[in-house]
Amino acid sequence: MNLLSEIQYIKGVGPSRAKLLRSLGINTVMDLLHFFPRRYLDLTPLNFEQGRDDSVGAFPCLVADYGYEVLTRSKTRIVKIPVTDGRRKGSAVFFNQPYMKDAFRPGDKLVLIGKIRKNYGEYEILNPEWQKFEETDYVDYTRICPVYPLTKGLTQKIMRKIIKSVLQETLEVDEVLPKSVLKEYRLMPKASALRNIHFPESWEELKKAQERFAFEELLLFQLAMMITRRHLMGEVRKNTYKDFDLKPFLKNLPFYLTEGQKRVVKEIISDLKSDRIMNRLIQGDVGSGKTVVASIALYLAVKNGYQGAFMVPTEILSIQHGATLKKFLNPHGIKVEILKGDMPKAVKEQILGDLEKGRIDVVVGTHALIQDNVKFSRLGMVVTDEQHRFGVRQREALVKKGYYPDVLVMSATPIPRTLALTIYSDLDISVIDTMPEGRQKVETYVVDESMRTRVYKFMESEIRKGNQAYVVCPAVEESDIGLSSVEEIGRELQDAFPHLRIGILHGKMKTEEKDRIMKDFCDKKIDVLVATTVVEVGVDVPSATLMVVENAERFGLAQLHQLRGRVGRSNLKSYCVLISGSKEMGVKARLNFMMRTHNGFEIAQKDLELRGPGEFLGVKQHGMPEFKFAGLVKDLKLLETTKALAGEIIKKDLLSTTEYRGIKRDIEEKFKIV
């Protein structure tokens, strides 16, 4: 076996499991080793009394009697297995898994891994992961247990077994970082780091493994940004601008620009007057009016003889932004069209032909707009979102077509300036730090789990008024121990409110399915959308007035603020309810800060102080490969260290040396830099 061996030939896999693994992006042994745990369980054995409410624990116990089934009023099937830890009685409780009733016999020795609670004086371990063991077995049970982000049909137990069998093989692992870097920064070699990231020998070794991967990720990222910046700085303006008269545009607006918007417009005009191509990021809180500023940039481009392209991540957003741009630009004789994937062939060909002939001034669509079959007459301005900001290759693809557009990148994620300078070091940064007058604040409440029934009754009353609601959960499937999942909450709400139309949405769905569900929600065919954080980006649903977040303690403040920004998009009174069962004082203080504060930049700064920069790096929204470990970084020191090292590597041209060839190869593969 080697790192490129196909997954199905690994011991314990076979064709059917290989199919499930491929759905997770695991095709080879190397993919498997780089499929990292999402978190870890501390499986130090506890008795029932030692278990803390709301915390996952490992409880060795004995099955005391045969299991039995209970049917609740909401038709949920609950199986209870009576158990004892030798001193106290308890039950293992399984929801909607009737087959568990016959899985155990009295006298079976088990370790139950799950959340424990006291119910009418008896301990209950909820939906636990379990393992049978003999007297001597528990000594060998992994004390630090990895938890992987899986799909239906694959259990944690199976995944651990497969990865363990691969790690027992002797494999040649390619070391990316040069020996001199490993030595100078005291980093764990990659082979040891891979073993300790999956099955750590101790919490200390796990930390070292995570630090090593975080260092590698950040170093590659900083290098990619510096190479891109150097490339962009070398680009000389080809498109000249002479007409900067905005009076007709501003006169037609039904509102005045805020001070923040005026300042950013000045910065854009300054770029267009300079001899360098514009590569500017506009940062602004939800609702700060970034689209108007982008419309001004497109207006100036068209008035100076160029075409504009407005790129968004999804087709639903292209329809919404298309309508907004038409409202702003059509009165000035500027023709705006939306290019969608599901258009009839004849309509699409007409739009493509008109674009090439220059009959369309601004086109709105997904990032497929810069593909080969889309030709422009004179493309001069590209507005894009942070997820698809241009790398060097996309730039060069446009230049080959004869386009030298100015680029404006829109970001709805407020990020503290210190961090923004690192994440967006390839761009100039503008900030809209003022909000339009009269924007309603979303009333925010923090409640514990005992209030859940009341919260959902309130949700029902909002829907009776003709409004809609979001319910956001941290997990997709029930296999994630102790977390509310989209599937579970979706089912519970449908049982409790059969008259409501409940939809579910999560990142594991195919793009077409996600788009269809989101469109149904926009068209009011769905009353309640139960989703993961995939809803945090962009879509306007004016009649959505309630955002409920389950397990709110699992989200960062910046992420909660983004979710809250999905409601309050009209003049309707809107609410955000954060449900958390956590008893930790720090968690309560954090959520209460969220309840009191509505300024995204203040919230982002607080997040940086409380949780470190990882909170921002751990979220995939910077147009770069997802950070798997930089999300664990607790201070700015590692960012500064890797930035300084990257600067030295570029300055001394070390990427052209043999020692740095691994880093060069990885940058080319991950960041598509030529």
XYZ file of C-alpha atoms in Angstrom:
674
model
C 0.000 0.000 0.000
C 1.152 3.548 -0.760
C -0.402 7.021 -0.413
C -1.936 6.872 -3.905
C -3.555 3.434 -3.395
C -7.296 3.439 -4.039
C -9.494 3.536 -0.994
C -11.516 0.373 -1.702
C -8.450 -1.872 -1.297
C -7.886 -0.821 2.324
C -8.703 -3.506 4.869
C -12.327 -3.192 6.016
C -13.455 -0.937 3.154
C -14.618 -2.744 -0.006
C -16.751 -1.327 -2.867
C -19.874 -0.157 -0.952
C -17.958 1.658 1.814
C -15.567 3.060 -0.805
C -18.598 4.713 -2.453
C -19.564 6.374 0.853
C -15.965 7.502 1.426
C -15.788 8.954 -2.095
C -18.880 11.053 -1.323
C -16.713 12.671 1.400
C -13.948 13.389 -1.115
C -11.828 10.401 -0.008
C -10.474 8.528 -3.042
C -6.964 7.512 -1.967
C -5.008 6.606 1.169
C -3.604 10.149 1.167
C -7.138 11.626 1.130
C -8.050 9.385 4.062
C -5.057 10.485 6.149
C -5.925 14.128 5.404
C -9.565 13.651 6.398
C -9.081 15.159 9.832
C -11.285 14.812 12.925
C -13.662 17.698 13.582
C -13.208 17.390 17.350
C -12.165 14.983 20.100
C -13.893 13.328 23.047
C -12.216 12.962 26.403
C -13.019 9.342 27.255
C -11.542 9.249 30.730
C -13.988 6.812 32.421
C -16.585 8.436 34.711
C -19.339 7.111 36.960
C -22.821 8.603 36.541
C -22.398 11.092 39.415
C -19.167 12.459 37.915
C -20.893 13.274 34.610
C -21.608 16.969 34.105
C -24.949 18.133 32.723
C -24.596 19.219 29.087
C -21.156 17.581 28.672
C -20.255 14.452 26.771
C -18.633 11.758 28.904
C -17.626 8.078 28.761
C -19.496 5.840 31.214
C -18.424 2.204 31.708
C -21.515 0.301 32.939
C -23.379 -2.999 33.124
C -26.706 -3.760 31.379
C -29.137 -4.375 34.262
C -32.205 -5.600 32.351
C -33.736 -6.083 28.894
C -34.498 -2.953 26.863
C -38.041 -1.668 26.335
C -39.759 0.810 24.006
C -41.848 3.924 24.780
C -43.962 5.849 22.233
C -44.291 9.589 22.984
C -47.312 11.770 22.174
C -45.421 13.207 19.197
C -44.933 9.602 17.883
C -41.201 9.533 18.691
C -40.073 5.956 19.440
C -37.762 5.852 22.443
C -35.801 2.758 23.500
C -34.493 2.596 27.068
C -31.803 0.145 28.196
C -31.551 -0.129 32.027
C -27.879 0.114 33.121
C -25.864 0.553 36.313
C -22.377 1.882 37.015
C -22.159 -0.319 40.140
C -23.522 2.403 42.445
C -26.295 4.240 40.613
C -29.037 3.174 38.201
C -29.539 4.768 34.820
C -30.718 4.226 31.251
C -29.195 4.427 27.808
C -31.829 6.307 25.775
C -32.085 5.903 21.981
C -34.456 8.012 19.846
C -36.153 6.524 16.758
C -33.873 3.472 16.771
C -36.308 0.634 17.674
C -33.729 -2.044 16.748
C -31.590 -1.027 19.766
C -34.116 -2.769 22.067
C -32.628 -6.167 21.186
C -28.968 -5.077 20.892
C -28.048 -5.886 24.534
C -28.495 -8.632 27.130
C -28.452 -8.289 30.939
C -24.828 -8.574 32.114
C -23.320 -7.010 28.942
C -20.422 -4.694 29.802
C -20.623 -1.404 27.889
C -18.968 1.951 27.596
C -21.586 4.581 26.740
C -20.387 7.849 25.216
C -22.902 10.670 25.303
C -24.543 13.525 27.201
C -25.840 12.620 30.652
C -28.784 14.214 32.433
C -30.859 13.507 35.525
C -34.533 12.839 34.786
C -36.882 12.258 37.771
C -33.945 11.120 39.882
C -32.599 8.638 37.320
C -29.540 9.169 35.118
C -30.062 9.093 31.347
C -27.339 8.959 28.700
C -28.885 10.311 25.509
C -28.416 8.735 22.074
C -25.015 7.400 23.137
C -22.302 5.930 21.020
C -21.549 2.565 22.610
C -19.051 -0.260 22.668
C -19.172 -3.646 24.362
C -15.999 -4.605 26.214
C -14.564 -7.335 28.373
C -12.961 -6.737 31.799
C -9.526 -5.997 30.285
C -10.737 -4.158 27.193
C -11.408 -0.746 28.609
C -7.731 -0.194 29.401
C -7.070 -0.211 25.635
C -9.989 2.067 24.793
C -8.713 5.300 23.223
C -8.852 8.007 25.886
C -8.747 10.840 23.332
C -11.271 9.812 20.737
C -11.522 11.454 17.280
C -14.929 12.520 15.922
C -15.141 12.807 12.113
C -17.617 14.740 9.917
C -19.356 11.724 8.357
C -22.221 10.811 6.044
C -25.116 8.359 6.476
C -23.972 4.743 6.373
C -20.563 5.449 7.940
C -20.272 5.340 11.729
C -17.537 6.865 13.881
C -16.572 3.338 14.940
C -16.046 2.165 11.328
C -14.104 5.309 10.394
C -11.756 5.004 13.365
C -11.119 1.342 12.542
C -10.287 2.093 8.864
C -7.917 4.965 9.708
C -6.253 2.971 12.495
C -5.526 0.078 10.100
C -3.898 2.500 7.580
C -1.759 4.147 10.272
C -0.416 0.728 11.265
C 1.083 0.333 7.762
C 4.551 1.668 6.968
C 3.887 4.593 4.649
C 6.289 7.069 3.059
C 4.817 10.489 3.910
C 6.000 13.492 1.883
C 7.302 16.249 4.155
C 6.264 19.658 2.782
C 8.208 21.893 5.152
C 12.010 22.127 4.817
C 14.113 20.600 7.640
C 15.496 24.041 8.495
C 11.938 25.371 9.090
C 10.943 22.330 11.202
C 14.036 22.818 13.340
C 13.877 26.606 13.721
C 10.199 26.680 14.682
C 10.252 23.378 16.644
C 7.535 21.787 14.549
C 6.449 18.138 14.636
C 7.397 16.191 11.455
C 4.437 15.428 9.195
C 4.406 11.626 9.730
C 4.154 12.033 13.548
C 1.645 14.863 13.151
C -0.647 12.660 11.032
C -0.584 9.877 13.657
C -1.251 12.308 16.510
C -3.994 14.185 14.713
C -6.036 10.984 14.407
C -5.050 9.064 17.542
C -3.159 11.398 19.883
C -0.849 9.885 22.486
C -1.754 12.787 24.803
C -3.495 16.168 24.712
C -0.038 17.763 24.552
C 0.934 15.736 21.448
C -2.418 16.612 19.832
C -1.714 20.323 20.381
C 1.740 19.987 18.764
C 0.245 18.166 15.749
C -2.431 20.844 15.313
C 0.161 23.621 15.616
C 2.303 22.013 12.932
C -0.596 21.828 10.445
C -1.786 25.357 11.331
C 1.758 26.671 10.682
C 1.872 24.894 7.291
C -1.576 26.174 6.257
C -0.852 29.769 7.218
C 2.615 29.798 5.648
C 1.252 28.514 2.311
C -1.607 31.022 2.495
C 0.692 33.978 3.235
C 3.009 32.974 0.383
C 0.074 32.648 -2.042
C -1.223 36.104 -1.044
C 2.232 37.682 -1.467
C 2.731 36.103 -4.907
C -0.748 37.287 -5.972
C -0.164 40.795 -4.611
C 3.179 41.070 -6.405
C 1.519 39.939 -9.632
C -1.382 42.410 -9.283
C 0.874 45.327 -8.325
C 2.737 44.796 -11.593
C -0.434 45.275 -13.672
C -0.621 48.639 -15.396
C -4.020 50.269 -16.130
C -5.223 49.680 -19.686
C -8.750 51.107 -19.301
C -8.870 54.916 -19.034
C -11.594 56.823 -17.188
C -12.478 60.448 -17.942
C -16.143 60.817 -16.886
C -16.619 60.790 -13.092
C -19.906 62.744 -12.931
C -22.174 60.953 -10.429
C -24.845 63.680 -10.090
C -27.434 61.937 -12.368
C -26.990 58.646 -10.487
C -27.179 60.160 -6.987
C -30.145 62.367 -7.913
C -32.147 59.286 -8.858
C -31.562 57.459 -5.555
C -34.488 57.459 -3.064
C -31.967 58.033 -0.213
C -28.695 59.837 0.554
C -25.374 57.993 0.734
C -23.956 57.534 4.235
C -20.564 59.038 5.169
C -19.017 55.546 4.964
C -20.381 54.988 1.449
C -19.165 58.432 0.272
C -15.638 57.700 1.544
C -15.474 54.312 -0.247
C -16.759 55.846 -3.517
C -13.908 58.408 -3.291
C -11.387 55.557 -2.841
C -12.788 53.753 -5.925
C -12.572 56.944 -8.030
C -9.000 57.469 -6.821
C -8.151 53.904 -8.010
C -9.756 54.513 -11.414
C -7.731 57.728 -11.838
C -4.441 55.982 -10.939
C -2.169 54.086 -13.335
C -2.733 50.764 -11.501
C -5.605 48.327 -11.966
C -8.035 48.392 -9.032
C -8.135 45.363 -6.712
C -10.223 46.598 -3.802
C -12.152 44.868 -1.031
C -15.264 46.550 0.362
C -16.009 45.444 3.901
C -19.310 46.360 5.466
C -21.789 45.112 7.992
C -24.995 43.373 6.898
C -27.237 46.098 5.442
C -24.552 48.811 5.245
C -25.259 49.430 1.545
C -22.413 47.738 -0.336
C -24.565 47.016 -3.415
C -25.184 50.751 -4.038
C -21.430 51.356 -3.974
C -20.879 48.463 -6.411
C -23.621 49.952 -8.642
C -21.714 53.271 -8.689
C -18.531 51.461 -9.824
C -20.514 49.712 -12.601
C -22.216 53.010 -13.556
C -18.811 54.705 -13.971
C -17.496 51.754 -16.030
C -20.455 51.895 -18.462
C -20.326 55.717 -18.703
C -16.674 55.379 -19.741
C -17.396 52.816 -22.451
C -16.850 49.526 -20.606
C -19.011 46.541 -19.619
C -19.462 45.204 -16.094
C -19.834 41.723 -14.636
C -21.390 41.161 -11.205
C -20.520 37.689 -9.882
C -22.308 35.974 -6.992
C -22.012 32.485 -5.397
C -25.533 31.195 -6.235
C -28.204 31.663 -8.889
C -30.763 32.831 -6.303
C -28.430 35.679 -5.372
C -27.948 36.490 -9.061
C -31.730 36.991 -9.407
C -31.871 39.164 -6.263
C -28.818 41.286 -7.123
C -29.970 41.509 -10.755
C -33.278 43.070 -9.630
C -31.417 45.570 -7.373
C -28.957 46.579 -10.114
C -31.777 47.042 -12.638
C -33.509 49.372 -10.165
C -30.329 51.482 -9.796
C -28.989 51.368 -13.384
C -31.933 51.013 -15.824
C -33.105 54.660 -15.340
C -29.739 55.741 -16.817
C -30.156 53.707 -19.996
C -27.858 50.959 -18.723
C -28.956 47.477 -19.817
C -28.606 44.798 -17.109
C -29.137 41.080 -17.844
C -29.007 37.964 -15.641
C -27.278 34.858 -17.013
C -28.598 31.646 -15.400
C -27.644 28.003 -15.906
C -31.246 26.798 -16.286
C -32.212 29.286 -19.015
C -33.639 27.981 -22.308
C -30.799 27.501 -24.794
C -32.109 30.152 -27.215
C -32.382 32.814 -24.464
C -28.892 32.038 -23.190
C -27.398 32.202 -26.694
C -29.137 35.555 -27.287
C -27.599 36.990 -24.075
C -24.136 35.597 -24.911
C -24.365 37.099 -28.422
C -25.515 40.494 -27.090
C -22.672 40.507 -24.546
C -20.090 39.855 -27.238
C -21.543 42.603 -29.450
C -21.636 45.080 -26.545
C -25.450 45.378 -26.470
C -25.525 44.399 -22.785
C -23.800 46.772 -20.360
C -23.862 44.755 -17.111
C -24.312 41.006 -16.702
C -25.125 39.299 -13.406
C -24.423 35.610 -12.766
C -22.399 33.025 -10.891
C -18.603 32.828 -11.281
C -19.227 30.840 -14.495
C -19.300 34.328 -16.069
C -15.566 34.185 -16.710
C -15.708 30.779 -18.442
C -14.518 30.290 -22.016
C -17.871 30.510 -23.812
C -18.694 33.922 -22.258
C -17.195 36.666 -24.401
C -17.425 40.396 -23.763
C -17.026 43.346 -26.080
C -15.111 45.510 -23.553
C -15.113 44.047 -20.044
C -13.870 46.782 -17.704
C -15.310 46.157 -14.222
C -15.811 42.930 -12.250
C -17.657 42.905 -8.932
C -17.296 39.612 -7.103
C -17.879 38.132 -3.643
C -15.138 37.135 -1.212
C -15.528 33.412 -1.964
C -14.563 33.875 -5.596
C -12.022 36.634 -5.486
C -9.510 36.254 -8.269
C -6.315 34.299 -8.059
C -3.485 34.791 -10.539
C -4.794 32.120 -12.940
C -8.282 33.625 -13.305
C -6.607 37.003 -13.885
C -4.441 35.610 -16.627
C -7.398 33.819 -18.240
C -9.128 37.216 -18.577
C -5.980 38.943 -19.856
C -5.637 36.254 -22.562
C -9.121 37.217 -23.756
C -7.940 40.813 -23.933
C -9.702 42.027 -20.765
C -7.985 44.101 -18.075
C -10.858 44.713 -15.654
C -10.785 46.574 -12.375
C -11.965 44.289 -9.569
C -14.153 45.075 -6.579
C -14.549 42.321 -3.957
C -17.580 42.489 -1.645
C -17.375 41.100 1.883
C -20.312 40.911 4.299
C -18.077 39.552 7.040
C -16.822 42.304 9.342
C -13.256 41.395 10.304
C -10.950 43.332 12.686
C -8.451 45.396 10.692
C -5.383 43.581 12.088
C -6.757 40.312 10.727
C -8.143 41.724 7.479
C -4.646 42.933 6.530
C -3.502 39.301 6.662
C -6.500 37.518 5.132
C -6.864 40.088 2.368
C -3.227 41.093 2.006
C -3.545 40.824 -1.800
C -6.174 43.603 -1.860
C -6.604 47.267 -0.854
C -9.248 47.483 1.871
C -12.219 49.864 2.140
C -14.663 49.838 5.040
C -18.270 51.094 5.099
C -18.532 51.706 8.840
C -21.837 53.618 8.947
C -25.373 52.254 8.594
C -28.283 53.834 6.662
C -30.708 55.725 8.916
C -33.939 54.104 10.066
C -32.706 50.484 9.861
C -34.502 48.392 12.504
C -32.483 46.453 15.066
C -33.286 42.752 15.338
C -34.444 42.040 18.904
C -32.139 39.356 20.322
C -32.825 36.972 23.231
C -30.699 34.321 24.937
C -32.745 31.448 26.452
C -32.014 28.004 27.880
C -33.430 24.725 26.592
C -36.406 24.805 28.990
C -37.809 27.658 26.843
C -37.670 25.708 23.574
C -41.417 24.882 23.494
C -42.321 28.554 24.067
C -39.866 29.665 21.370
C -41.444 27.326 18.824
C -44.970 28.401 19.836
C -43.840 32.000 19.167
C -42.470 30.824 15.811
C -45.901 29.399 14.951
C -47.552 32.736 15.814
C -45.118 34.596 13.505
C -45.999 32.228 10.645
C -49.726 32.780 11.275
C -49.044 36.480 10.556
C -47.718 35.451 7.117
C -44.045 35.620 8.122
C -41.299 32.977 7.862
C -38.597 31.609 10.153
C -35.123 30.088 10.093
C -33.940 27.440 12.579
C -30.168 26.914 12.484
C -28.469 23.803 13.931
C -24.749 23.020 14.282
C -25.011 19.441 12.953
C -26.526 17.773 9.884
C -27.178 14.251 11.201
C -28.025 12.760 14.568
C -24.731 10.861 14.740
C -23.100 14.017 16.099
C -23.196 13.388 19.847
C -25.063 15.895 21.987
C -25.796 18.421 19.207
C -29.120 19.455 17.719
C -29.137 18.300 14.110
C -31.013 19.579 11.071
C -32.629 16.180 10.473
C -33.695 15.684 14.092
C -35.094 19.221 14.628
C -36.767 19.162 11.195
C -38.552 15.920 12.152
C -39.520 17.195 15.627
C -40.986 20.424 14.222
C -42.940 18.562 11.542
C -44.371 16.235 14.237
C -45.248 19.147 16.552
C -46.624 21.445 13.792
C -47.983 19.169 11.025
C -49.799 22.152 9.433
C -46.522 24.041 8.794
C -44.364 23.547 5.704
C -40.896 22.647 6.993
C -37.852 22.539 4.698
C -34.322 21.370 5.493
C -31.070 22.653 4.011
C -27.429 21.710 4.616
C -24.031 21.710 2.950
C -24.066 17.987 2.130
C -26.892 18.482 -0.379
C -26.223 18.893 -4.100
C -26.061 22.515 -5.317
C -29.233 22.165 -7.446
C -31.181 20.820 -4.461
C -29.906 23.612 -2.185
C -30.881 26.225 -4.790
C -34.350 24.689 -5.222
C -35.057 24.684 -1.466
C -33.762 28.239 -1.043
C -35.918 29.382 -3.987
C -38.988 27.694 -2.434
C -38.264 29.570 0.804
C -37.907 32.874 -1.102
C -41.199 32.128 -2.912
C -42.948 31.443 0.455
C -43.566 27.766 -0.383
C -41.710 26.906 2.863
C -42.682 28.409 6.258
C -39.721 27.247 8.351
C -36.255 26.523 6.992
C -34.204 24.243 9.268
C -30.596 24.582 8.178
C -26.910 24.570 9.022
C -24.901 27.793 8.615
C -25.177 27.520 4.803
C -27.911 30.187 5.183
C -25.498 32.784 6.556
C -24.530 34.118 3.121
C -26.553 36.722 1.343
C -30.108 35.789 0.361
C -32.801 38.399 1.133
C -36.132 37.008 2.339
C -38.126 40.098 3.404
C -40.865 38.103 5.198
C -38.363 36.141 7.354
C -38.789 37.678 10.817
C -37.434 35.017 13.171
C -34.015 33.369 13.465
C -33.744 30.571 16.051
C -30.224 29.213 16.694
C -29.936 25.838 18.465
C -26.777 25.094 20.512
C -25.852 28.775 20.123
C -22.737 28.208 22.268
C -21.226 26.229 19.364
C -21.023 29.298 17.109
C -18.664 32.254 17.199
C -20.109 35.723 17.753
C -19.249 36.844 14.213
C -21.093 33.824 12.810
C -24.131 34.473 15.039
C -24.159 38.078 13.831
C -24.173 36.873 10.209
C -27.080 34.542 10.979
C -28.988 37.335 12.727
C -28.498 39.413 9.566
C -30.709 36.971 7.616
C -33.789 38.488 9.295
C -34.856 42.122 9.604
C -34.486 42.637 5.830
C -37.702 44.697 5.599
C -39.765 47.017 7.805
C -41.250 44.013 9.680
C -40.303 43.651 13.368
C -37.758 40.823 13.577
C -36.319 38.594 16.289
C -33.296 36.375 16.915
C -33.476 33.726 19.661
C -30.263 31.998 20.783
C -30.984 28.684 22.548
C -28.150 27.350 24.711
C -28.153 24.727 27.432
C -24.586 25.589 28.447
C -24.079 26.466 32.129
C -20.597 27.918 31.559
C -20.277 31.534 32.693
C -17.988 32.434 29.767
C -20.554 31.183 27.252
C -23.361 33.158 28.906
C -21.269 36.347 28.933
C -20.443 35.886 25.230
C -24.073 35.346 24.203
C -25.262 38.257 26.370
C -22.734 40.512 24.575
C -24.385 39.406 21.334
C -27.797 40.286 22.768
C -26.655 43.840 23.641
C -24.505 44.635 20.583
C -25.549 45.093 16.955
C -22.370 46.552 15.416
C -20.643 43.834 13.362
C -17.149 45.312 13.753
C -17.477 45.514 17.567
C -18.718 41.904 17.590
C -15.809 40.794 15.382
C -13.298 42.536 17.657
C -14.820 40.839 20.727
C -14.622 37.479 18.945
C -10.947 38.099 18.217
C -10.312 38.860 21.915
C -12.329 35.892 23.210
C -11.586 33.137 20.733
C -8.559 34.289 18.756
C -8.231 34.701 14.966
C -9.189 31.073 14.356
C -12.861 32.056 14.552
C -12.459 33.895 11.238
C -9.941 31.559 9.617
C -12.035 28.489 10.427
C -14.917 29.718 8.280
C -14.583 29.056 4.575
C -15.215 32.423 2.982
C -11.949 33.897 1.851
C -11.849 32.413 -1.627
C -9.102 30.054 -0.529
C -8.945 26.363 0.401
C -10.645 25.822 3.733
C -8.419 26.306 6.763
C -8.651 23.097 8.757
C -6.241 24.017 11.554
C -5.709 27.757 11.374
C -9.212 27.841 12.873
C -7.629 26.646 16.121
C -5.150 29.529 16.314
C -5.743 31.397 19.566
C -3.587 34.492 19.034
C -2.094 36.640 16.294
C 1.467 35.477 16.986
C 1.392 32.533 14.556
C -0.069 34.780 11.846
C 2.737 37.288 12.360
C 5.433 34.568 12.450
C 4.281 32.914 9.211
C 3.861 36.302 7.513
C 7.443 37.273 8.397
C 8.782 33.893 7.191
C 6.772 34.143 3.933
C 8.239 37.614 3.352
C 11.763 36.246 3.807
C 11.099 33.294 1.431
C 9.855 35.674 -1.303
C 12.666 38.179 -0.759
C 15.408 35.522 -0.993
C 13.584 33.685 -3.845
C 13.755 30.424 -1.850
C 10.818 28.850 -3.727
C 13.150 28.213 -6.644
C 15.458 26.067 -4.435
C 15.254 22.270 -4.006
C 14.615 22.555 -0.260
C 11.394 24.502 -0.832
C 10.055 22.460 -3.752
C 7.349 20.795 -1.568
C 5.977 24.195 -0.549
C 6.059 25.448 -4.155
C 4.179 22.364 -5.395
C 1.486 22.716 -2.703
C 0.959 26.433 -3.424
C 0.511 25.648 -7.119
C -1.992 22.858 -6.381
C -4.029 24.549 -3.636
C -4.054 28.159 -4.771
C -3.971 27.649 -8.544
C -0.996 29.964 -8.860
C 1.172 29.484 -11.944
